[in-house]
CSV table of C-alpha atoms in Angstrom, one decimal:
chain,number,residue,atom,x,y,z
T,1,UNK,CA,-54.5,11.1,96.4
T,2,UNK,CA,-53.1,7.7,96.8
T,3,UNK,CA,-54.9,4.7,95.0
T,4,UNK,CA,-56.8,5.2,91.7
T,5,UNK,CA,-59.8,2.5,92.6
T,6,UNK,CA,-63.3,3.7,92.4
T,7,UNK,CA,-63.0,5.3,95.8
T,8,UNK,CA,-59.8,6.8,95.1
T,9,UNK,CA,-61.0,8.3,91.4
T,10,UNK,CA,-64.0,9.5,93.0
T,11,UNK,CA,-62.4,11.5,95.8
T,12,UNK,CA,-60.6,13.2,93.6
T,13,UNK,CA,-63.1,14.1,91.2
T,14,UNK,CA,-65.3,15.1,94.2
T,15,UNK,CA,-62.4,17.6,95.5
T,16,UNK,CA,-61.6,18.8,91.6
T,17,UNK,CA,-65.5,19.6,91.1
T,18,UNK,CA,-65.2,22.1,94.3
T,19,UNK,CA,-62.4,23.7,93.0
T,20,UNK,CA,-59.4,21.6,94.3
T,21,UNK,CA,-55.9,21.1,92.2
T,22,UNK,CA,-55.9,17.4,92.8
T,23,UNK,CA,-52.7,14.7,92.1
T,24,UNK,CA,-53.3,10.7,92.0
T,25,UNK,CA,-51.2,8.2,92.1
T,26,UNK,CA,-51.8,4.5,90.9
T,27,UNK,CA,-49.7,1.9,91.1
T,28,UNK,CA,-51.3,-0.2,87.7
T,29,UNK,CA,-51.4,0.8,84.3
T,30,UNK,CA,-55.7,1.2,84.5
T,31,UNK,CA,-58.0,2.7,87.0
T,32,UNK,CA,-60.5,1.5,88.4
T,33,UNK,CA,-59.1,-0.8,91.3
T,34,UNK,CA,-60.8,-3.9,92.4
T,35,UNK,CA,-63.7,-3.1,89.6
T,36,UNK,CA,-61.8,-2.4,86.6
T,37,UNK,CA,-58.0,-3.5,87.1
T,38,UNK,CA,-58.8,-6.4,89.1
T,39,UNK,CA,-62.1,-7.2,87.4
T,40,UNK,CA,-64.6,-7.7,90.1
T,41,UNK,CA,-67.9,-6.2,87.3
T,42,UNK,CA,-70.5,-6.4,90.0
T,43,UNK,CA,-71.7,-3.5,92.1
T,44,UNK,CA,-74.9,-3.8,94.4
T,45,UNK,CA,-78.2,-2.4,94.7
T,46,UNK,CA,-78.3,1.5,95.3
T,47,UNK,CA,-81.8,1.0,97.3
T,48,UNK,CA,-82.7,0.4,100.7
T,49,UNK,CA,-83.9,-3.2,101.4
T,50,UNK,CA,-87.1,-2.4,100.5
T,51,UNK,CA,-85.8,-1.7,96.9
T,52,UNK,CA,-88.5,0.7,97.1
T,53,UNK,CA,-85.8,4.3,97.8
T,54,UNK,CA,-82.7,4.9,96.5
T,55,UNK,CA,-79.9,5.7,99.0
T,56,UNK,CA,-77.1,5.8,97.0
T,57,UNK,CA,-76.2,8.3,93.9
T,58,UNK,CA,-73.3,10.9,93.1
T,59,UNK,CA,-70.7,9.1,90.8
T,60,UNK,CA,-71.7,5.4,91.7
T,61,UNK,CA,-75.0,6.3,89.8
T,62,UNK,CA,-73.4,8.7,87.0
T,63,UNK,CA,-70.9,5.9,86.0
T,64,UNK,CA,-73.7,3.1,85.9
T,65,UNK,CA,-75.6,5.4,83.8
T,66,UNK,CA,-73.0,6.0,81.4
T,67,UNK,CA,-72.1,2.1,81.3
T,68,UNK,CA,-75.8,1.8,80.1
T,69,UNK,CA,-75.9,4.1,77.1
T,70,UNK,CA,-72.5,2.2,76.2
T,71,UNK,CA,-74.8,-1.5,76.3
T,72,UNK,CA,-72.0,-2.1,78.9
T,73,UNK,CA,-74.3,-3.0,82.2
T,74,UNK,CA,-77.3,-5.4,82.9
T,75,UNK,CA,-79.5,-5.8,85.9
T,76,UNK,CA,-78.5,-9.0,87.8
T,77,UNK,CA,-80.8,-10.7,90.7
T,78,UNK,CA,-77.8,-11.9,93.1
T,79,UNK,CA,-79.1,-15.4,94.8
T,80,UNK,CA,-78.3,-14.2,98.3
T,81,UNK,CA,-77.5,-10.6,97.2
T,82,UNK,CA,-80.4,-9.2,95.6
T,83,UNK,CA,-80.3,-6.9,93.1
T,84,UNK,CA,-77.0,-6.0,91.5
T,85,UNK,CA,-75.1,-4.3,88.1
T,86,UNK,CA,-72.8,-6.4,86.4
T,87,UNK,CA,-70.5,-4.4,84.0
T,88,UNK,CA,-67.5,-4.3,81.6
T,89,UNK,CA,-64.8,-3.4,83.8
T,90,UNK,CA,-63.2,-2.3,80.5
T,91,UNK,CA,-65.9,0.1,79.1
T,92,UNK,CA,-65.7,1.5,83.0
T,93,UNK,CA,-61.8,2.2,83.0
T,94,UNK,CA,-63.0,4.0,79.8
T,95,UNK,CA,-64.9,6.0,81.4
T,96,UNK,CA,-62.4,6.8,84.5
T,97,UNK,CA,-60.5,8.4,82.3
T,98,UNK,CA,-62.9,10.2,80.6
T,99,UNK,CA,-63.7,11.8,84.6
T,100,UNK,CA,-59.9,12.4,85.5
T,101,UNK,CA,-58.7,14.1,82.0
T,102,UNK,CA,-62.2,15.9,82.1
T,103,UNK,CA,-61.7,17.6,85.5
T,104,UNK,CA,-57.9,17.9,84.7
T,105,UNK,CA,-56.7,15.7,87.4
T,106,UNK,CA,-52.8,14.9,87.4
T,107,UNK,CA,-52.3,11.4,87.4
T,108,UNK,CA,-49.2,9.0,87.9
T,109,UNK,CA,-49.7,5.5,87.0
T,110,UNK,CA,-47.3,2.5,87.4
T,111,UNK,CA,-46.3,4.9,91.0
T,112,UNK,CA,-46.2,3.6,94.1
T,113,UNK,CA,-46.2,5.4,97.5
T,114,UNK,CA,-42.5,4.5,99.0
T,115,UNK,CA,-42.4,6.8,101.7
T,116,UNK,CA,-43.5,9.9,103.3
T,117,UNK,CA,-42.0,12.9,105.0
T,118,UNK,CA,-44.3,13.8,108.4
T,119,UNK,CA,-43.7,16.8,110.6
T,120,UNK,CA,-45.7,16.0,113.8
T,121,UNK,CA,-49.1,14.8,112.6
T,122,UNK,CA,-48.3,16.5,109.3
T,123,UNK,CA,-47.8,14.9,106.4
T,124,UNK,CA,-45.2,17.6,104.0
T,125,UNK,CA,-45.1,15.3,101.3
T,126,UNK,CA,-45.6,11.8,100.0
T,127,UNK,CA,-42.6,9.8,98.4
T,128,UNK,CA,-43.7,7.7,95.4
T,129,UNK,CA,-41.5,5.9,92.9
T,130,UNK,CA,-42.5,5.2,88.8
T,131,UNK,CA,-40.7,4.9,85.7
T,132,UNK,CA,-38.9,8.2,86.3
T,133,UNK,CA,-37.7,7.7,89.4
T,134,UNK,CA,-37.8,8.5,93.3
T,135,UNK,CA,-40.4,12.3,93.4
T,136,UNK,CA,-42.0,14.3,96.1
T,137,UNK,CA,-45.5,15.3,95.6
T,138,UNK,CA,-46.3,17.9,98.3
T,139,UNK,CA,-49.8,19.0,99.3
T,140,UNK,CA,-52.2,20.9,102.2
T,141,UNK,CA,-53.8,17.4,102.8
T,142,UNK,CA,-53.7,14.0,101.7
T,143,UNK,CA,-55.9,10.9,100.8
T,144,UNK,CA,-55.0,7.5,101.2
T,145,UNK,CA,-57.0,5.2,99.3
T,146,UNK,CA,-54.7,2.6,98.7
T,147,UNK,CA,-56.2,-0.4,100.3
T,148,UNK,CA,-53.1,-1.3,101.8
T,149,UNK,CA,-52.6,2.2,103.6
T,150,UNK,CA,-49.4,2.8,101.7
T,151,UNK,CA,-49.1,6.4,102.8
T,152,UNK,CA,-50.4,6.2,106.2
T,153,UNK,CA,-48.8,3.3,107.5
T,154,UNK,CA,-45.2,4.9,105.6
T,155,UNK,CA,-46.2,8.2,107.3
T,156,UNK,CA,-46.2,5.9,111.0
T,157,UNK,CA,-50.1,6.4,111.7
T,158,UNK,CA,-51.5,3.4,113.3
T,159,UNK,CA,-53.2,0.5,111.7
T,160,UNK,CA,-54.3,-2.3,112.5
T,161,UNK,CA,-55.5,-5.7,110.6
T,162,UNK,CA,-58.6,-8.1,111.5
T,163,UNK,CA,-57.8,-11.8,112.8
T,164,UNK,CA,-58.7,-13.9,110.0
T,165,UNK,CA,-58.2,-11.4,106.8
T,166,UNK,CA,-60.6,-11.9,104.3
T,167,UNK,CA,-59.2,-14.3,101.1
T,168,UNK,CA,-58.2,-12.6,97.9
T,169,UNK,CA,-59.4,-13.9,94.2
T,170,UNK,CA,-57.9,-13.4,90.7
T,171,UNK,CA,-60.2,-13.4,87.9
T,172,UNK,CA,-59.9,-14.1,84.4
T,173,UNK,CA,-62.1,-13.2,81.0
T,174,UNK,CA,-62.8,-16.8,79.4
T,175,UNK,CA,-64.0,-17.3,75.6
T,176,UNK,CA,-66.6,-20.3,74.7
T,177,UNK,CA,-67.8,-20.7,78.8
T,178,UNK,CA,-70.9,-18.1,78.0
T,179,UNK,CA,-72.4,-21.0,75.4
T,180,UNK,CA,-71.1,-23.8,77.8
T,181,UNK,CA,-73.2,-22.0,80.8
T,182,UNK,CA,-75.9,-21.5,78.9
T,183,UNK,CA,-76.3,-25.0,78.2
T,184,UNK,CA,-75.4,-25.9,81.6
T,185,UNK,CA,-78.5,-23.9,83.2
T,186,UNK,CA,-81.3,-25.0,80.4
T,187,UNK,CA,-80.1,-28.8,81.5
T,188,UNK,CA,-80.3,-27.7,85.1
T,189,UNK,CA,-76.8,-28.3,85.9
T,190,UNK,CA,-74.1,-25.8,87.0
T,191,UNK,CA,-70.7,-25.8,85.1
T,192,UNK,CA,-68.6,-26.2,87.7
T,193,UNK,CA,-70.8,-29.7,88.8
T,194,UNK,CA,-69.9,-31.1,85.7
T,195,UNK,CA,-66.3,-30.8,86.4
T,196,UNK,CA,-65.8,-30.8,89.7
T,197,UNK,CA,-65.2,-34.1,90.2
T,198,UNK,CA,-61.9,-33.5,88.4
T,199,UNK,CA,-60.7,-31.5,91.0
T,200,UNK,CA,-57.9,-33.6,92.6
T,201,UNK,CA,-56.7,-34.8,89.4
T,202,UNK,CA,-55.7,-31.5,88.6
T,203,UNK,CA,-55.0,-30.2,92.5
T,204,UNK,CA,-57.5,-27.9,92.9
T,205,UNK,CA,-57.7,-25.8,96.3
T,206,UNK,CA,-60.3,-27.9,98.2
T,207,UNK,CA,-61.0,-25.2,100.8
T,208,UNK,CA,-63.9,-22.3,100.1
T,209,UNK,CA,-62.6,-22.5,95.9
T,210,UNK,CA,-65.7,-22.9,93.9
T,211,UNK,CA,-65.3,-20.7,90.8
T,212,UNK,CA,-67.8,-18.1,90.0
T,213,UNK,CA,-68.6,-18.0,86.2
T,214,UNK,CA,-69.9,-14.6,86.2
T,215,UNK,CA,-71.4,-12.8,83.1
T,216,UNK,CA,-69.7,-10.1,81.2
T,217,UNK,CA,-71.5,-7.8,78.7
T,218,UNK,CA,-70.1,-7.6,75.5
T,219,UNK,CA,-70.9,-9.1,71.8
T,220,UNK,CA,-68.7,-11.9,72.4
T,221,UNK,CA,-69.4,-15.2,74.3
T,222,UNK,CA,-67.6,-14.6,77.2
T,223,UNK,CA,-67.6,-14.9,81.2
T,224,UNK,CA,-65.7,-13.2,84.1
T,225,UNK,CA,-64.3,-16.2,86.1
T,226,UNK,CA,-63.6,-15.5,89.6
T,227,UNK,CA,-61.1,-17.6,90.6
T,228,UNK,CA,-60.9,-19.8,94.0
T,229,UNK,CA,-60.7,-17.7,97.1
T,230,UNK,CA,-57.3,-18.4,98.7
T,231,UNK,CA,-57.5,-18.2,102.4
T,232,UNK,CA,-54.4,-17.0,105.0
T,233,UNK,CA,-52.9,-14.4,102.1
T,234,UNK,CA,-52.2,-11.0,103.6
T,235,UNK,CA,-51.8,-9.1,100.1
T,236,UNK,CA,-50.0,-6.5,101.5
T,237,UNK,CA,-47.1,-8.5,102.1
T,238,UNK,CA,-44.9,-9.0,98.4
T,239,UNK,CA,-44.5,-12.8,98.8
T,240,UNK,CA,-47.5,-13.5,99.6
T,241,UNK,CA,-48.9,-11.4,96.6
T,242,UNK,CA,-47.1,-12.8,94.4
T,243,UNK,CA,-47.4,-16.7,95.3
T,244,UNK,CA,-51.5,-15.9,95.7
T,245,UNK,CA,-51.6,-14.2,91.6
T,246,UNK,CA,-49.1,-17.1,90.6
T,247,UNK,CA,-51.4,-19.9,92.3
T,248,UNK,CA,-54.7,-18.5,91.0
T,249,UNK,CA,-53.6,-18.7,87.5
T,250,UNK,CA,-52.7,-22.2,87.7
T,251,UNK,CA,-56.1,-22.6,88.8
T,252,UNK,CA,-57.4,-20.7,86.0
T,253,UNK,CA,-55.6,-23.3,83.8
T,254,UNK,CA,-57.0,-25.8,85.6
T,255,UNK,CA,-60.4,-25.0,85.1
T,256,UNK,CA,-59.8,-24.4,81.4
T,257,UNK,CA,-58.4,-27.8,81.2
T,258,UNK,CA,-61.5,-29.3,83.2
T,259,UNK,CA,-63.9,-27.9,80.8
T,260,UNK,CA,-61.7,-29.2,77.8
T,261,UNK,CA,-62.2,-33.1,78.8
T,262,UNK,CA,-64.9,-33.1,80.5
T,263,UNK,CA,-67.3,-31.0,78.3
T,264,UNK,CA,-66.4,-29.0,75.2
T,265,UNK,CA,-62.5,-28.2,74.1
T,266,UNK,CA,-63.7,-24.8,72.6
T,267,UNK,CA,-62.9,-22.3,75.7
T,268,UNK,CA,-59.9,-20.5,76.0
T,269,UNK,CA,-58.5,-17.5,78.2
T,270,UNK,CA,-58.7,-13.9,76.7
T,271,UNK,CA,-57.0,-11.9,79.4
T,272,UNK,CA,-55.8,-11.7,83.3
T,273,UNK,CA,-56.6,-9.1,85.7
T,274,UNK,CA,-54.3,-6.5,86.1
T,275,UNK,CA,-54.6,-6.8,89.8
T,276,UNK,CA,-55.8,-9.0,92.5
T,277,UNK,CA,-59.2,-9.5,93.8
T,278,UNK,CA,-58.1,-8.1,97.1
T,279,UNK,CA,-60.9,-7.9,100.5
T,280,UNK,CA,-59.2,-6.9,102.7
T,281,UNK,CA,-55.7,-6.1,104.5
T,282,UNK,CA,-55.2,-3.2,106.9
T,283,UNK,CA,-57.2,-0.6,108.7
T,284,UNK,CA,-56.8,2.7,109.4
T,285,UNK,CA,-56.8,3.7,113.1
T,286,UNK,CA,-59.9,6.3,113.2
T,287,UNK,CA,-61.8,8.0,115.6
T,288,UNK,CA,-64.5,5.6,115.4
T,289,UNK,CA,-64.6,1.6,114.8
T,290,UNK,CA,-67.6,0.9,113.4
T,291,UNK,CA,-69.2,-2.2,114.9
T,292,UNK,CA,-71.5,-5.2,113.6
T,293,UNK,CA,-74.1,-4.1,116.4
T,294,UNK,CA,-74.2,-0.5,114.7
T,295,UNK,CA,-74.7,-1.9,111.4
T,296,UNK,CA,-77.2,-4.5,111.9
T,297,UNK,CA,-79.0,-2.6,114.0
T,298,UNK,CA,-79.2,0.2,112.0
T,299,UNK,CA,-77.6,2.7,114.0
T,300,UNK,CA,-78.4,6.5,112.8
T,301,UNK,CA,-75.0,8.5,113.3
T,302,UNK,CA,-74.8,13.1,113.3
T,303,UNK,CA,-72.1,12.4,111.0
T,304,UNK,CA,-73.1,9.6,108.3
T,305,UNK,CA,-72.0,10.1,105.0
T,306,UNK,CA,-72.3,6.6,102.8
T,307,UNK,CA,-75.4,3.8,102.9
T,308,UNK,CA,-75.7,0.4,102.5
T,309,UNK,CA,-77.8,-2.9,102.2
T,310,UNK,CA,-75.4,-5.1,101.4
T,311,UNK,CA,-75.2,-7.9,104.4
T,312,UNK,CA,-72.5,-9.1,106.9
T,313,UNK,CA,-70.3,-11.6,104.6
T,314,UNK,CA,-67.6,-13.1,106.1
T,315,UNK,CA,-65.9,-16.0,104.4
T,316,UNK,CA,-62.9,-18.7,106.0
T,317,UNK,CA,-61.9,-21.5,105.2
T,318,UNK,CA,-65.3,-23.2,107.1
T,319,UNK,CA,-67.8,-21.1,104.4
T,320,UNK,CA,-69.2,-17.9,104.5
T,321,UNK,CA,-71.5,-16.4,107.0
T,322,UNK,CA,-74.5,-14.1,105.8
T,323,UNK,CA,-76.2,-11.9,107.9
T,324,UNK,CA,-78.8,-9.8,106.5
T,325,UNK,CA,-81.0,-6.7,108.2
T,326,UNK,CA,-84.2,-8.4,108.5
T,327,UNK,CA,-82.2,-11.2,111.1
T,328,UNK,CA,-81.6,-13.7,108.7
T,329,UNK,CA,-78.9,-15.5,108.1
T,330,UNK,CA,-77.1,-17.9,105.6
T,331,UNK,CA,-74.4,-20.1,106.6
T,332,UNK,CA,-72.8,-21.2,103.1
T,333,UNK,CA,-70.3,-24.7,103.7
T,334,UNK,CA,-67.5,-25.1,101.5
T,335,UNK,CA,-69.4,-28.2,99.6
T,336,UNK,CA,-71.5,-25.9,98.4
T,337,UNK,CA,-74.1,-26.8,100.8
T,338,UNK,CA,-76.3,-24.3,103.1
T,339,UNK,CA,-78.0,-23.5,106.2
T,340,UNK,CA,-80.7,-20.9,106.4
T,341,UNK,CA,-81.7,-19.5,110.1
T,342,UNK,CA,-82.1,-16.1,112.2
T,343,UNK,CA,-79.1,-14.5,114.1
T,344,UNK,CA,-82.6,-12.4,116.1
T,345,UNK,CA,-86.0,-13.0,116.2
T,346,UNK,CA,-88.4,-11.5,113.4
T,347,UNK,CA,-89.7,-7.7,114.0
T,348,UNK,CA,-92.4,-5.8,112.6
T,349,UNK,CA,-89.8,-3.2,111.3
T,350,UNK,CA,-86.0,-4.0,110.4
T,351,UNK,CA,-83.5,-0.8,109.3
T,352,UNK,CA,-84.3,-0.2,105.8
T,353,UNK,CA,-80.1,0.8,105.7
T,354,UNK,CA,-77.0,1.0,107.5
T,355,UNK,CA,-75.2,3.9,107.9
T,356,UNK,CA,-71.2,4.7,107.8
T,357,UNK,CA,-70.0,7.6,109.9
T,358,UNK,CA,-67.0,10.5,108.4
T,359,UNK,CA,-65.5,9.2,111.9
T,360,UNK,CA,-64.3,6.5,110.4
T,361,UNK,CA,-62.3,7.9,107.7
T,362,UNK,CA,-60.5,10.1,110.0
T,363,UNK,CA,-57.1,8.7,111.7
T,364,UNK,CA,-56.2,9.5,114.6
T,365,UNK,CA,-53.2,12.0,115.4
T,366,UNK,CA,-53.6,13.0,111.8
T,367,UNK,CA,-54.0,16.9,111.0
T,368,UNK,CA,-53.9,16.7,107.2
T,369,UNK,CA,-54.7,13.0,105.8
T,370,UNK,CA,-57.8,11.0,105.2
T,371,UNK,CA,-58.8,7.7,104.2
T,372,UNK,CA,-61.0,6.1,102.1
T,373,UNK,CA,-62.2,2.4,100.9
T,374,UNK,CA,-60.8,-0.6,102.5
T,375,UNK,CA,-59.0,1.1,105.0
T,376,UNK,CA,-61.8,2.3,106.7
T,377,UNK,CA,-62.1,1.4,110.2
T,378,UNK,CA,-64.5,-1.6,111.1
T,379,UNK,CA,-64.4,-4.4,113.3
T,380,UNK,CA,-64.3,-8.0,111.3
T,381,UNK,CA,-68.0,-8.7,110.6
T,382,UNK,CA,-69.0,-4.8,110.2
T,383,UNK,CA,-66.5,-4.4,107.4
T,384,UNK,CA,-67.3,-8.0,105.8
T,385,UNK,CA,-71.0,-6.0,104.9
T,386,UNK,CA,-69.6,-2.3,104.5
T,387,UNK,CA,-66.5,-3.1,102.2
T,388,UNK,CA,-68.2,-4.2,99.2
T,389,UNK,CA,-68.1,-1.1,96.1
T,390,UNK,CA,-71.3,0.7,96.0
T,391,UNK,CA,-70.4,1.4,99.7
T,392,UNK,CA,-66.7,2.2,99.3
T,393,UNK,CA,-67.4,4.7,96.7
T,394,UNK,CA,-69.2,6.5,98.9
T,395,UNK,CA,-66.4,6.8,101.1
T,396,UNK,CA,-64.2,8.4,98.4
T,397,UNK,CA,-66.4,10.8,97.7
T,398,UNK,CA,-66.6,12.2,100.9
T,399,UNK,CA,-63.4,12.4,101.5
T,400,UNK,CA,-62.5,14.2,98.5
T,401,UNK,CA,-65.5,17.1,100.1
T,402,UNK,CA,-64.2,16.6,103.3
T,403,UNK,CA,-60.8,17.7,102.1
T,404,UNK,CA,-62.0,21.1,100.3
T,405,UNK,CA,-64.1,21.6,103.7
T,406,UNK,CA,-61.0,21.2,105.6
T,407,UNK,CA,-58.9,23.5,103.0
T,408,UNK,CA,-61.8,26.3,102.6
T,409,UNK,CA,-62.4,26.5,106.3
T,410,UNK,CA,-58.6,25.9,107.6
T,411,UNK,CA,-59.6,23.4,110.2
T,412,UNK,CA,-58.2,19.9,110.6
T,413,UNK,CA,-60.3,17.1,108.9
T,414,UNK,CA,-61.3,16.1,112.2
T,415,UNK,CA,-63.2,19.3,112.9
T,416,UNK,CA,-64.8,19.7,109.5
T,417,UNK,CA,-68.8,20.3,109.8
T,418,UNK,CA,-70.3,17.2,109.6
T,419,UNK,CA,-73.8,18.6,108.4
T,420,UNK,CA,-72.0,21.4,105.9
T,421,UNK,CA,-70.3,17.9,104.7
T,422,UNK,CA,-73.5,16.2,104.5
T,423,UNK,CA,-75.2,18.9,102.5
T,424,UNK,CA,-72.1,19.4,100.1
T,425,UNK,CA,-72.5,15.7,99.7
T,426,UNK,CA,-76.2,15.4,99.1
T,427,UNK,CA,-76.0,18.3,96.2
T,428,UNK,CA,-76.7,16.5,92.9
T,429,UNK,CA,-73.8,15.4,91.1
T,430,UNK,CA,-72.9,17.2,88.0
T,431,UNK,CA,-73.2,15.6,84.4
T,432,UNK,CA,-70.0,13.5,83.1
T,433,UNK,CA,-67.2,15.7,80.9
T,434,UNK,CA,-65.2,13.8,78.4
């Protein structure tokens, strides 16, 4: 298993619960991924739009459950959203380790995938690199839920990357902005409006950068700041990576400094993300691209094995686009304004859910490797609704079953059953082990 995000963890816990000896490899210091290292708390509703059925369980649900015992998740009403958990990222790295070391799970952190050896479309071993140095970790089959496709694309599979990526965010955890919104909302203005007017005195990005003050439970008054998306950075490119984490701190410091003059000089920063708020980079050639059409439309697939509500969100530099299933849509500008229409007429019945099918974990040529997360394949404004957590979870999971099908059965993951995968999938998930 490459990549120890959500998706990543969860795939291999899925394959260790079915009896699989299971390796992962993380390049931070914390799992987790965009949630925990990088910070983004907030996962979306696990119900259809209706909010009436739930459609989404197995670890997703086990985790959020755990969070809540812990007092470390509250329900949240997202303004364009809907419904959505908003967590401690740290309490949930907790807990990702309480899942690997409970289904004895070999982990490598601060590793990187550096290469791979391939015979044909076989992958013999992956090549990664950490504090002790250059190893091989051979295995029957492969995950690759890097985000970045670190094993695939060093293994030569195809991939590919959207026009337009997505922008990336950093986020920081910020004492004294909890009172500060507070009083902000009971006056009926935002934070940021107070300050925003400071912007150019202290250069801040003028494109699509309005910080989001986010909650984040624990005794202590603080918030989650996402900082200012930063368009035209591929994050899978070092240089770019590094100027995008360097520029979103000064920001940070900005903002801090904003709030100092302009309302209250009690904030300060607590801590920095251990990784970037990353949406998007590359995409895993599969052997199917799933479309916009298919997911606003619903589209039922043999082979589905995640669910989703969240809408189409694309964001430039212009704003962000919103597209929900019900034909709605939300045009947000990047003065904050917006523009509320209908990209189809209203119906008497909209999909209650989009579906994602295994297809599109599978790449092509590829006898022993999957992928899961953001390398999914999607075309730009079906993986700008499908990419968001509760969804990409899903994904690892079924990879992680789709491996031990593949292994039990001896067939390729491109001939695995998709309705033995679908059961194995819908069994109820076992209780935590610590």
């Amino acid at each position: 298993m490459i990549g120890g995000s959500c998706t990543g963890v969860f795939a291999a816990v899925r394959a260790a619960r079915l009896g699989l000896s299971v390796a992962l490899v993380e390049q931070n210091i914390i799992l987790g991924g965009m949630a925990a290292a990088a910070q983004v708390n907030e996962w979306h509703s696990l119900h259809d739009a209706s909010g009436k059925n739930r459609i989404i369980g197995g670890l997703t649900a086990e985790c959020l459950n755990r969070l809540r015992l812990r007092g470390a998740v509250r329900d949240h009403a997202h303004r364009h959203c809907g419904p959505c958990f908003v967590f401690n990222s740290a309490e949930l790295a907790l807990e990702l380790d309480g899942l690997i070391r409970g289904h004895g799970i070999r982990v490598f952190l601060k590793a990187i995938c550096a290469g791979a050896v391939r015979s044909g479309g076989r992958i013999n071993a992956a090549l990664i690199e950490d504090k002790s140095g250059r190893r091989a970790i051979r295995s029957r089959l492969f995950i690759d839920a890097s985000g970045d496709g670190d094993l695939l694309r060093r293994a030569g599979f195809r991939a590919w990357q959207n026009d337009g990526l997505q922008p990336v965010s950093y986020q920081m955890i910020a004492a004294g902005l909890g009172r500060l919104a507070g009083n902000a909302e009971k006056n009926g203005r935002n934070l940021w409006e107070q300050i925003r007017h400071r912007g150019p005195d202290f250069s801040w990005p003028a494109e699509n950068a309005n910080p989001w003050i986010n909650f984040y439970p624990a005794p202590a008054d603080l918030r989650n700041v996402y900082g200012p998306r930063l368009n035209g950075v591929d994050a899978s490119d070092a240089d770019q990576f590094t100027a995008a984490v360097m520029e979103s701190r000064r920001c940070h410091r900005a903002l801090l400094d904003m709030v100092r003059e302009e309302v209250s000089p009690d904030v300060a920063a607590v801590s920095f993300a251990h990784g970037l708020g990353i949406r998007e980079t590359w995409h895993a050639a599969c052997l199917h691209r799933l479309t916009v059409g298919e997911v606003l439309h619903g589209t039922s697939f043999p082979d589905a094995i995640a669910c989703g509500t969240y809408p189409v969100d694309v964001h430039s530099p212009e704003g962000t686009l919103l597209r929900y299933l019900d034909g709605r849509e939300d045009v947000l500008a990047r003065d904050g304004s917006f523009i509320q229409r209908r990209w189809r007429e209203k119906s008497a019945e909209n999909p209650p859910h989009y579906e994602i099918p295994y297809r599109c974990l599978v790449p092509e040529k590829a006898e022993n490797l999957l992928v899961a997360g953001r390398l999914i394949d999607a075309d730009r404004e079906a993986y700008g609704a499908i990419r968001v957590m509760v969804n990409m979870n899903q994904t690892g999971e079924a990879a992680g079953a789709a491996a031990w099908l593949a292994l039990e059965t001896g067939k390729p993951p491109a001939e695995v059953d998709p309705a033995t995968l679908r059961q194995v999938l819908a069994e109820d998930a076992r209780p935590l082990t610590h």
